[in-house]
Structure formats: C-alpha cells, structure tokens
mmCIF file of C-alpha atoms in Angstrom:
data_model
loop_
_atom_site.group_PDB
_atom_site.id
_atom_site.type_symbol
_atom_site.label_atom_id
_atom_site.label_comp_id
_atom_site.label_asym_id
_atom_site.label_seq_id
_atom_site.Cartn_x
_atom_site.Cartn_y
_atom_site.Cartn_z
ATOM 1 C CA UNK A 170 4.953 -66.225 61.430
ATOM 2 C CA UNK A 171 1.693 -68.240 62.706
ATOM 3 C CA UNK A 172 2.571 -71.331 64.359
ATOM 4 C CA UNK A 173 0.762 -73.888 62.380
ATOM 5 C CA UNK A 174 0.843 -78.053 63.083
ATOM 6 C CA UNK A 175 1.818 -81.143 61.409
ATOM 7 C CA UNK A 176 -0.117 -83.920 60.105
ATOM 8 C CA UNK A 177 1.116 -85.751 63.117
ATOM 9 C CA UNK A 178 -0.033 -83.027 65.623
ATOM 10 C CA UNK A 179 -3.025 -82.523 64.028
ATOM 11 C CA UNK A 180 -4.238 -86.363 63.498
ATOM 12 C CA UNK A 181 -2.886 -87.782 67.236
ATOM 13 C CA UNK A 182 -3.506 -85.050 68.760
ATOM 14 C CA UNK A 183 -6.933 -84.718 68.207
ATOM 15 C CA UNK A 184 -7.004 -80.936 69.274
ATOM 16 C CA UNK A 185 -7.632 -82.294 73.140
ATOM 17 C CA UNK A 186 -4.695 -79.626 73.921
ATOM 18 C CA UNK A 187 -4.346 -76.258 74.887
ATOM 19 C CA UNK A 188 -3.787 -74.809 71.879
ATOM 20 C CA UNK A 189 -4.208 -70.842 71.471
ATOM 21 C CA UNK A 190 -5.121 -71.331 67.685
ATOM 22 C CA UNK A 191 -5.892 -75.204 66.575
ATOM 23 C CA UNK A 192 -7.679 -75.816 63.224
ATOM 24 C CA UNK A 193 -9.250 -78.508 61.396
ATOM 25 C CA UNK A 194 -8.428 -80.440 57.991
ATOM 26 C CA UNK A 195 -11.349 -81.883 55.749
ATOM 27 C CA UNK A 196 -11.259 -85.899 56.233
ATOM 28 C CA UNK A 197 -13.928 -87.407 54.132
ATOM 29 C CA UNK A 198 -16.748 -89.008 55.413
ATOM 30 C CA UNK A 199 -17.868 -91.191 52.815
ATOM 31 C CA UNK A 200 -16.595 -93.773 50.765
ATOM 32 C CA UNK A 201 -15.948 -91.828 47.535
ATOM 33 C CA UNK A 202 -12.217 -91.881 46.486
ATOM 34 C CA UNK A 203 -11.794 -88.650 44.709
ATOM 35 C CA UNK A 204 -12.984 -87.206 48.385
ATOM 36 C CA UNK A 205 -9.829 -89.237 49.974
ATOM 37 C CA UNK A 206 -7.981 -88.367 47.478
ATOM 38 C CA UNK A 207 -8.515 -84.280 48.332
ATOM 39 C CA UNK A 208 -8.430 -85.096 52.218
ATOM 40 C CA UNK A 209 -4.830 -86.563 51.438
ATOM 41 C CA UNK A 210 -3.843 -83.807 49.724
ATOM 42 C CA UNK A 211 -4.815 -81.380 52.027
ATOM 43 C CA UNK A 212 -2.689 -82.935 54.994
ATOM 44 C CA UNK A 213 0.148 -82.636 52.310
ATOM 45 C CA UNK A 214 -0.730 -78.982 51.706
ATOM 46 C CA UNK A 215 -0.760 -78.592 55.465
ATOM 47 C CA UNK A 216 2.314 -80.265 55.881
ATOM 48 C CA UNK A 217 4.316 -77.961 52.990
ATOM 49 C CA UNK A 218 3.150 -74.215 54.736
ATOM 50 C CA UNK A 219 3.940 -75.880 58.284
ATOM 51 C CA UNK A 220 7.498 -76.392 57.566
ATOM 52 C CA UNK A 221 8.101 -72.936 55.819
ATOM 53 C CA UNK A 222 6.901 -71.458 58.501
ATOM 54 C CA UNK A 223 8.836 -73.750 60.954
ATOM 55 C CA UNK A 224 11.979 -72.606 58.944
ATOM 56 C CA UNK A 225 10.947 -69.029 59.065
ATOM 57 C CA UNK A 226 9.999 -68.649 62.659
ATOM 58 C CA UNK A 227 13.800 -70.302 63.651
ATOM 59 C CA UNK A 228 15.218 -68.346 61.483
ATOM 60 C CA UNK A 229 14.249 -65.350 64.057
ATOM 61 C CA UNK A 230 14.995 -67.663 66.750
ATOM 62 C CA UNK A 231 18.333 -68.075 65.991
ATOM 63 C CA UNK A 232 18.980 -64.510 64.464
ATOM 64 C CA UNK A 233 17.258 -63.112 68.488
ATOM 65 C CA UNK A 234 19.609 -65.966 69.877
ATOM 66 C CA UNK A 235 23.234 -64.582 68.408
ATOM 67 C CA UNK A 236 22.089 -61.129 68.722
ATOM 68 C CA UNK A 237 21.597 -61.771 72.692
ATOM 69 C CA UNK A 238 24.965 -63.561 72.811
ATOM 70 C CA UNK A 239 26.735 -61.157 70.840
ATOM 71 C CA UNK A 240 25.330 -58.316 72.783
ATOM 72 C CA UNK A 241 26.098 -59.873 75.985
ATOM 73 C CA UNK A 242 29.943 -60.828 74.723
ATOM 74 C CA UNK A 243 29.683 -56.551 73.861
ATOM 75 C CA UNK A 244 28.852 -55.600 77.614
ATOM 76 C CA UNK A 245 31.063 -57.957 79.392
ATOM 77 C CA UNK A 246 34.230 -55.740 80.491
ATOM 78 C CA UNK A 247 36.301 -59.023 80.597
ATOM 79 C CA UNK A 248 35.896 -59.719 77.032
ATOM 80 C CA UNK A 249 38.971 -61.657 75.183
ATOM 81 C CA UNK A 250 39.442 -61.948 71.843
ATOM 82 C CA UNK A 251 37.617 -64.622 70.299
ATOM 83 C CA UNK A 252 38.517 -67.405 67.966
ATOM 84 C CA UNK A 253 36.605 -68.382 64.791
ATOM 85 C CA UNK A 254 36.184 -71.636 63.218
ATOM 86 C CA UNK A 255 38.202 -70.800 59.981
ATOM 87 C CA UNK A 256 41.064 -69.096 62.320
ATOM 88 C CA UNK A 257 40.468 -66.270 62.515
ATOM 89 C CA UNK A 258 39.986 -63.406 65.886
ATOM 90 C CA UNK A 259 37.880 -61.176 66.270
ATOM 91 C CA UNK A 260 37.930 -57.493 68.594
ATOM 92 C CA UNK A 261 35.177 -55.663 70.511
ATOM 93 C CA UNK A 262 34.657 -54.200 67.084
ATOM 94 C CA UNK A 263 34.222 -56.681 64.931
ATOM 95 C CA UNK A 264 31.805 -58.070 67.627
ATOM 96 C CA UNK A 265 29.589 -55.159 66.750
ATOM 97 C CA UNK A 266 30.018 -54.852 63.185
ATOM 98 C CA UNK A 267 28.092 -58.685 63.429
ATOM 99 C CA UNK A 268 25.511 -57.662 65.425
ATOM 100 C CA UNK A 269 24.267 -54.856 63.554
ATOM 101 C CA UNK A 270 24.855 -57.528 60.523
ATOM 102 C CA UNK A 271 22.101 -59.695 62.417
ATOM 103 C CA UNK A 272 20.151 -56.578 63.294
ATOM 104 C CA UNK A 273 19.908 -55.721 59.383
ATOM 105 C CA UNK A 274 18.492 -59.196 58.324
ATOM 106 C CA UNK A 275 16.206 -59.880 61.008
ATOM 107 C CA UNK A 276 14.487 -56.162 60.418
ATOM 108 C CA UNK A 277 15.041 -56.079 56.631
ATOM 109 C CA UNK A 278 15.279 -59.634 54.963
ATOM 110 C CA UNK A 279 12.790 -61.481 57.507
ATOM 111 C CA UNK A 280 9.889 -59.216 56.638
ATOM 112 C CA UNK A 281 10.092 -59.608 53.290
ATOM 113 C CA UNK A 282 10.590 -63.551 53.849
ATOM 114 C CA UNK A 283 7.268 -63.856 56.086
ATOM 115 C CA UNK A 284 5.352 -61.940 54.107
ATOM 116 C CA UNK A 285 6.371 -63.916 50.469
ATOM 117 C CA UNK A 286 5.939 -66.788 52.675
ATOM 118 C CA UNK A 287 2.513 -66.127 54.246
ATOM 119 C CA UNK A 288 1.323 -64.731 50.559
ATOM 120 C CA UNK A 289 2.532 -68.161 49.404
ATOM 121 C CA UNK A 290 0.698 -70.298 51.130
ATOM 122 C CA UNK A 291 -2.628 -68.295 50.587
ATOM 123 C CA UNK A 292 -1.679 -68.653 46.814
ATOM 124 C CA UNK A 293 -1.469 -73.029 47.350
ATOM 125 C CA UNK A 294 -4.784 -73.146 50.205
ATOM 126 C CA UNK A 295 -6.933 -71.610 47.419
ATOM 127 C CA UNK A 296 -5.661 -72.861 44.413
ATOM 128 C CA UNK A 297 -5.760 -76.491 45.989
ATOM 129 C CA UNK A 298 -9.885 -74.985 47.776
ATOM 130 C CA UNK A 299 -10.864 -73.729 44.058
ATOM 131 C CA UNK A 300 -9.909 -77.186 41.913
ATOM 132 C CA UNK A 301 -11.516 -79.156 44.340
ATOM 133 C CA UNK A 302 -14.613 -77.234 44.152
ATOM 134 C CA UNK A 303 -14.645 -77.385 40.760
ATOM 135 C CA UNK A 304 -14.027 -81.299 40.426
ATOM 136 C CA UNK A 305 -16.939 -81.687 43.252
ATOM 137 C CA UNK A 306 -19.541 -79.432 41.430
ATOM 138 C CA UNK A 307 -18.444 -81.175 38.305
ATOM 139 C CA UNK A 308 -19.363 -84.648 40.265
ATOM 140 C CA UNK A 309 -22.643 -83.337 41.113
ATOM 141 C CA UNK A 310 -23.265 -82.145 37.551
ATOM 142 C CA UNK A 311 -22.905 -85.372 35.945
ATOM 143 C CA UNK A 312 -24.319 -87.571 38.716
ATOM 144 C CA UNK A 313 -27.574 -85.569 39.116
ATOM 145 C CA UNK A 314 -27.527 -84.661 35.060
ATOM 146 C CA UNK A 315 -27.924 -81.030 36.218
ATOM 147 C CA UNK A 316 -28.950 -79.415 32.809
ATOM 148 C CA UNK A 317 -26.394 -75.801 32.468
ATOM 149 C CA UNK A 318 -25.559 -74.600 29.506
ATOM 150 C CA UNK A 319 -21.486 -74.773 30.364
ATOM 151 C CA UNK A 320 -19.721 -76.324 33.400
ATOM 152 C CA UNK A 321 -19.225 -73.656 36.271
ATOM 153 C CA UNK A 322 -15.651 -71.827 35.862
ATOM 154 C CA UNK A 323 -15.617 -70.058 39.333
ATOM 155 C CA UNK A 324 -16.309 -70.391 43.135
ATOM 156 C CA UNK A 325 -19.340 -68.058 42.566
ATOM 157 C CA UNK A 326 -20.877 -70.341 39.732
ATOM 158 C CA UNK A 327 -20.246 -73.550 41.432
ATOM 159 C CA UNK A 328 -21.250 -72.083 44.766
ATOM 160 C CA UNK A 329 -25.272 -71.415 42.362
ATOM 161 C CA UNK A 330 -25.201 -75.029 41.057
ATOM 162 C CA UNK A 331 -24.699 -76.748 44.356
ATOM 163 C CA UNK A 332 -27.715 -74.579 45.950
ATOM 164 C CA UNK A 333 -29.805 -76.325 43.596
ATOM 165 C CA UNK A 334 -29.578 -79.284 45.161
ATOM 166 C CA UNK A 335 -28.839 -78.021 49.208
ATOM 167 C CA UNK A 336 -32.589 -78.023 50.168
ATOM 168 C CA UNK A 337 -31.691 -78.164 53.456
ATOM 169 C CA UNK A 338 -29.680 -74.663 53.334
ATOM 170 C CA UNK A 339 -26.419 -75.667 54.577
ATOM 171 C CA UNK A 340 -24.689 -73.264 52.458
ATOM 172 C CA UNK A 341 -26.014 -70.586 55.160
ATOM 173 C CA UNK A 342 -23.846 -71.884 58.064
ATOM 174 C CA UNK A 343 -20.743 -70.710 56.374
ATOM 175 C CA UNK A 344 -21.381 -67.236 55.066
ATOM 176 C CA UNK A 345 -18.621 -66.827 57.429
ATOM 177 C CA UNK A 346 -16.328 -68.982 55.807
ATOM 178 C CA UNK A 347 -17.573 -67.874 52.661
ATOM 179 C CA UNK A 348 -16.407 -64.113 53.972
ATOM 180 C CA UNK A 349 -12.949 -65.228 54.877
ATOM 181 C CA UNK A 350 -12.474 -67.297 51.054
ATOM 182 C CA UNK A 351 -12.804 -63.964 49.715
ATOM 183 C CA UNK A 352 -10.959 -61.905 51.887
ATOM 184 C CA UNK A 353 -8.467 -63.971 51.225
ATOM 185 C CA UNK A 354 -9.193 -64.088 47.526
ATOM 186 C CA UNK A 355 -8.406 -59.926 47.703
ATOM 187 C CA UNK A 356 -5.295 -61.199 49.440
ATOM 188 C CA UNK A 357 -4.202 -63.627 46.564
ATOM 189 C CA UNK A 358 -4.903 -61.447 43.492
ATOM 190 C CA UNK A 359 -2.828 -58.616 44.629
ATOM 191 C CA UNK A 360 0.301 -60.526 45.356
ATOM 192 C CA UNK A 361 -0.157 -62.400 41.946
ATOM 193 C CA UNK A 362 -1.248 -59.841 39.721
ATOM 194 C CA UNK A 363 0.085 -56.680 40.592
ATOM 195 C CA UNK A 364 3.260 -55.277 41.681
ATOM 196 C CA UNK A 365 4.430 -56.915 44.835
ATOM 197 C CA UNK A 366 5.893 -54.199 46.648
ATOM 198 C CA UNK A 367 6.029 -50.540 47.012
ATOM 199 C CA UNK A 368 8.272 -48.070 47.941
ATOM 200 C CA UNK A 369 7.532 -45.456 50.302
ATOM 201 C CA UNK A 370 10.304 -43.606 51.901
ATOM 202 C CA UNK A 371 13.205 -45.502 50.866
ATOM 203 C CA UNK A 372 11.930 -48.734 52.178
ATOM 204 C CA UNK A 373 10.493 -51.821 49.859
ATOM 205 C CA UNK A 374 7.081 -52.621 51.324
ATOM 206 C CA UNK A 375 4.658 -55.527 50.382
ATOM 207 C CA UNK A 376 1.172 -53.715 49.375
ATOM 208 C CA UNK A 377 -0.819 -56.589 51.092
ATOM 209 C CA UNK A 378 1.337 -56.073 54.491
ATOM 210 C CA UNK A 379 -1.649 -54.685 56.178
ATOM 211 C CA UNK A 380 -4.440 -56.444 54.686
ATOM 212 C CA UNK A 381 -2.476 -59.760 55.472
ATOM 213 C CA UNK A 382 -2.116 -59.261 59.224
ATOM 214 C CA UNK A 383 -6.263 -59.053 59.388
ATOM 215 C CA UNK A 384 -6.029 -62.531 57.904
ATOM 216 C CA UNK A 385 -5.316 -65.777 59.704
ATOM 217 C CA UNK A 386 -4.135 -68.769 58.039
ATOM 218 C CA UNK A 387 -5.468 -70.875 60.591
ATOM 219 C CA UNK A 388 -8.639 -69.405 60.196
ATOM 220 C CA UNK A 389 -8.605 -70.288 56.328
ATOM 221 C CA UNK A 390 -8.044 -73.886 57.010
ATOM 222 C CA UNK A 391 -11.011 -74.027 58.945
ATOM 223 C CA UNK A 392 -13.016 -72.115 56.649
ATOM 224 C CA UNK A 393 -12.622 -74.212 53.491
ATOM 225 C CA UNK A 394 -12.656 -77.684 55.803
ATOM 226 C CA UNK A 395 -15.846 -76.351 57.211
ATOM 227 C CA UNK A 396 -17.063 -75.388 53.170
ATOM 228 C CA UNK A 397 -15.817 -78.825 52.301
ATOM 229 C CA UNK A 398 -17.915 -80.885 54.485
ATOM 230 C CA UNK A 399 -21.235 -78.948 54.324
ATOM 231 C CA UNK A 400 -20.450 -79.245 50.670
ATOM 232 C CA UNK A 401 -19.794 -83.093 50.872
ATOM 233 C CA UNK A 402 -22.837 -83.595 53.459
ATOM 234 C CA UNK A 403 -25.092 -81.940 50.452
ATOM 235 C CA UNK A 404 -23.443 -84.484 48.069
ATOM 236 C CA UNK A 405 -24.616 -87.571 50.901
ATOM 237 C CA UNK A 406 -28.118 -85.987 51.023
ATOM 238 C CA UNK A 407 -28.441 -86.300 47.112
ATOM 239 C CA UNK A 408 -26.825 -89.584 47.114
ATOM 240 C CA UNK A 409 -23.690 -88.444 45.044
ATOM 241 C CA UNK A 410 -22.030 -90.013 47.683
ATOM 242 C CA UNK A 411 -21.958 -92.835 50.158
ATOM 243 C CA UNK A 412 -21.183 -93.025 54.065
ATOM 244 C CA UNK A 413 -19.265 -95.084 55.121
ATOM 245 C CA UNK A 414 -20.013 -97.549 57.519
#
C-alpha cells in the first residue's frame, strides 16, 4: 500500500525531507475552536489509515521475507531436517508445501486486504471532509444570517453558499482539488453501495481495483487540507473568524 506518515513525522518533520510523496494536514489558523477541533481530528484520522497501512505493507514484508528463506532452505543441497517450535520436523517437502502456503496469501488474501483497506480509508477522509463542510457552511450561515430557504445537505450546495461570500474567488485555486473530492467520491459510492467484488474467471475481484490505483491517498489529504484553508481564509475575510496573533 502507499506509505503514508504519522502525526509525529508529519508535525517535526516539517516536510524538510526527501520524501517521494509528502502531504499536508489542515492546522487552523485562527482562533476559532470548532476549527481546532477538526485540525485535531484530522491528525487522528491520519494517524488511524497510517497504521493500517503500516500493518498491511509488513504484512508483505514478512510474507516476501519467509518466502526468501524458505526458498533458499529449498535450494540448499545440505538441507537437514528442521525443528519447529511445538516439536515437530519438517522434510524438503513440507518446506514447499509452506511456501506455496505463503505464495497463496500474499497473491490471494493481500489484494483483497489492500484494496478493503485503501477503500476504507477513502470511506473515513470524506466522511470526516463532508461533516466538516457542512458544520463550516452552517457557521457561515448563521454568522452572516445568509437568508436560504433550508441548510445545504451536500458538498455541491455548501460549495454555492460559501461563493456568496468568496469575493475574492478563492474557490478557483482548487478546481483541482475539487476534481480529486469527486473522483474519489466515484471511488466511495461504489465500494459502499454496490456489490464489492466481481467475479471474472474464477477469481473474486474488487470493481473499484482499477479506478483506485488512478487515485492517491496522499493526494486526497492535500486536496481537502488545501479546500479547508481557502475555505477557512474566506471565513477570516468575512470575519466569521479570527487570526490569531
């Protein structure tokens, strides 16, 4: 899977390192709590899909690891019988019965793990990008008494009420973000509302396999920090909220 960072990496490191992929996480600028509050749980959320795929990727580590020592036990011609931990020996061909045992999971199981896993963590970055966008349009809604007939349900409808107020156009220095969101969106709404996987030749496959490898998760970090703080720079510009210091 994507190598992604911790909270530590990300906050001490301060991206000065070579990185091949390095991202961002929204830290509030102002002194408005509710904007801490999402900032905080971000890091959290970063924190959660950087461990599962820490677990995933060595998983495969160790899975490439016993299949190399196993293979190279196979092909030594002074190969003696081996002693397990519960007693047990073990021949040549028991030897191979394993590795092909390791062989299976790491092209049959992993797969399907990374892909749940990736699909996962899509699921929690928008669901945690789409409440906060709600509570924030919300905010501007009742501090500027914008006058709508019913409070925006949607990124779309909170995306119209907060050009109201972004006289500046900022919104137009993330249409790219904006593209990614949605791409992502696609992403999201097949592996929650339809069938997760097909089969096609005898062999279970995810139908968002191919869309999902055209999507970084890295890249949707950045793009709803980036959303975030144009978003939260439109709020300071309309006095919703307050820099700090």
């Amino acid at each position: 899977m994507e190598r992604l960072y911790s909270k530590e990496d990300i906050i001490f490191d301060g991206f000065n390192s070579k990185r091949e992929n390095p991202y961002r996480i929204f830290r509030t600028i102002t002194t408005d709590k509710k904007m801490d509050k999402y900032s905080t749980q971000f890091y959290a959320l970063n924190d959660y899909a950087y461990f599962i795929t820490e677990s995933v990727n060595n998983r495969i580590k160790g899975i490439d690891n016993r299949m190399k020592e196993l293979l190279e036990w196979m092909q030594d011609d002074n190969f003696e019988t081996v002693k397990f931990d519960d007693g047990t020996y073990s021949d040549a061909n028991d030897l191979v019965e394993l590795y092909f045992g390791e062989e299976e999971e790491k092209n049959y199981w992993m797969p399907l793990t990374e892909q749940i896993s990736t699909n996962t963590i899509i699921m929690c970055l928008l669901s945690f990008f789409e409440g906060v966008l709600k509570e924030i349009t919300n905010t501007f809604i009742e501090k500027l008494e914008v006058d709508i007939k019913t409070k925006p349900q949607n990124t779309k409808e909170c995306i119209k009420v907060l050009k109201i107020y972004d006289r500046n156009n900022l919104l137009k220095s993330v249409e790219k973000e904006k593209k990614i969101i949605i791409q992502a969106k696609k992403i999201r709404n097949r592996f929650v509302h339809e069938q997760w996987m097909t089969i096609k030749n005898n062999v279970w496959d995810f139908k968002t396999r191919k869309v999902l490898q055209q999507l970084s998760i890295s890249d949707l970090i950045n793009a709803i920090t980036n959303m975030l703080e144009t978003i939260e720079m439109i709020g300071i510009k309309n006095n919703v909220y307050k820099m700090k210091n």
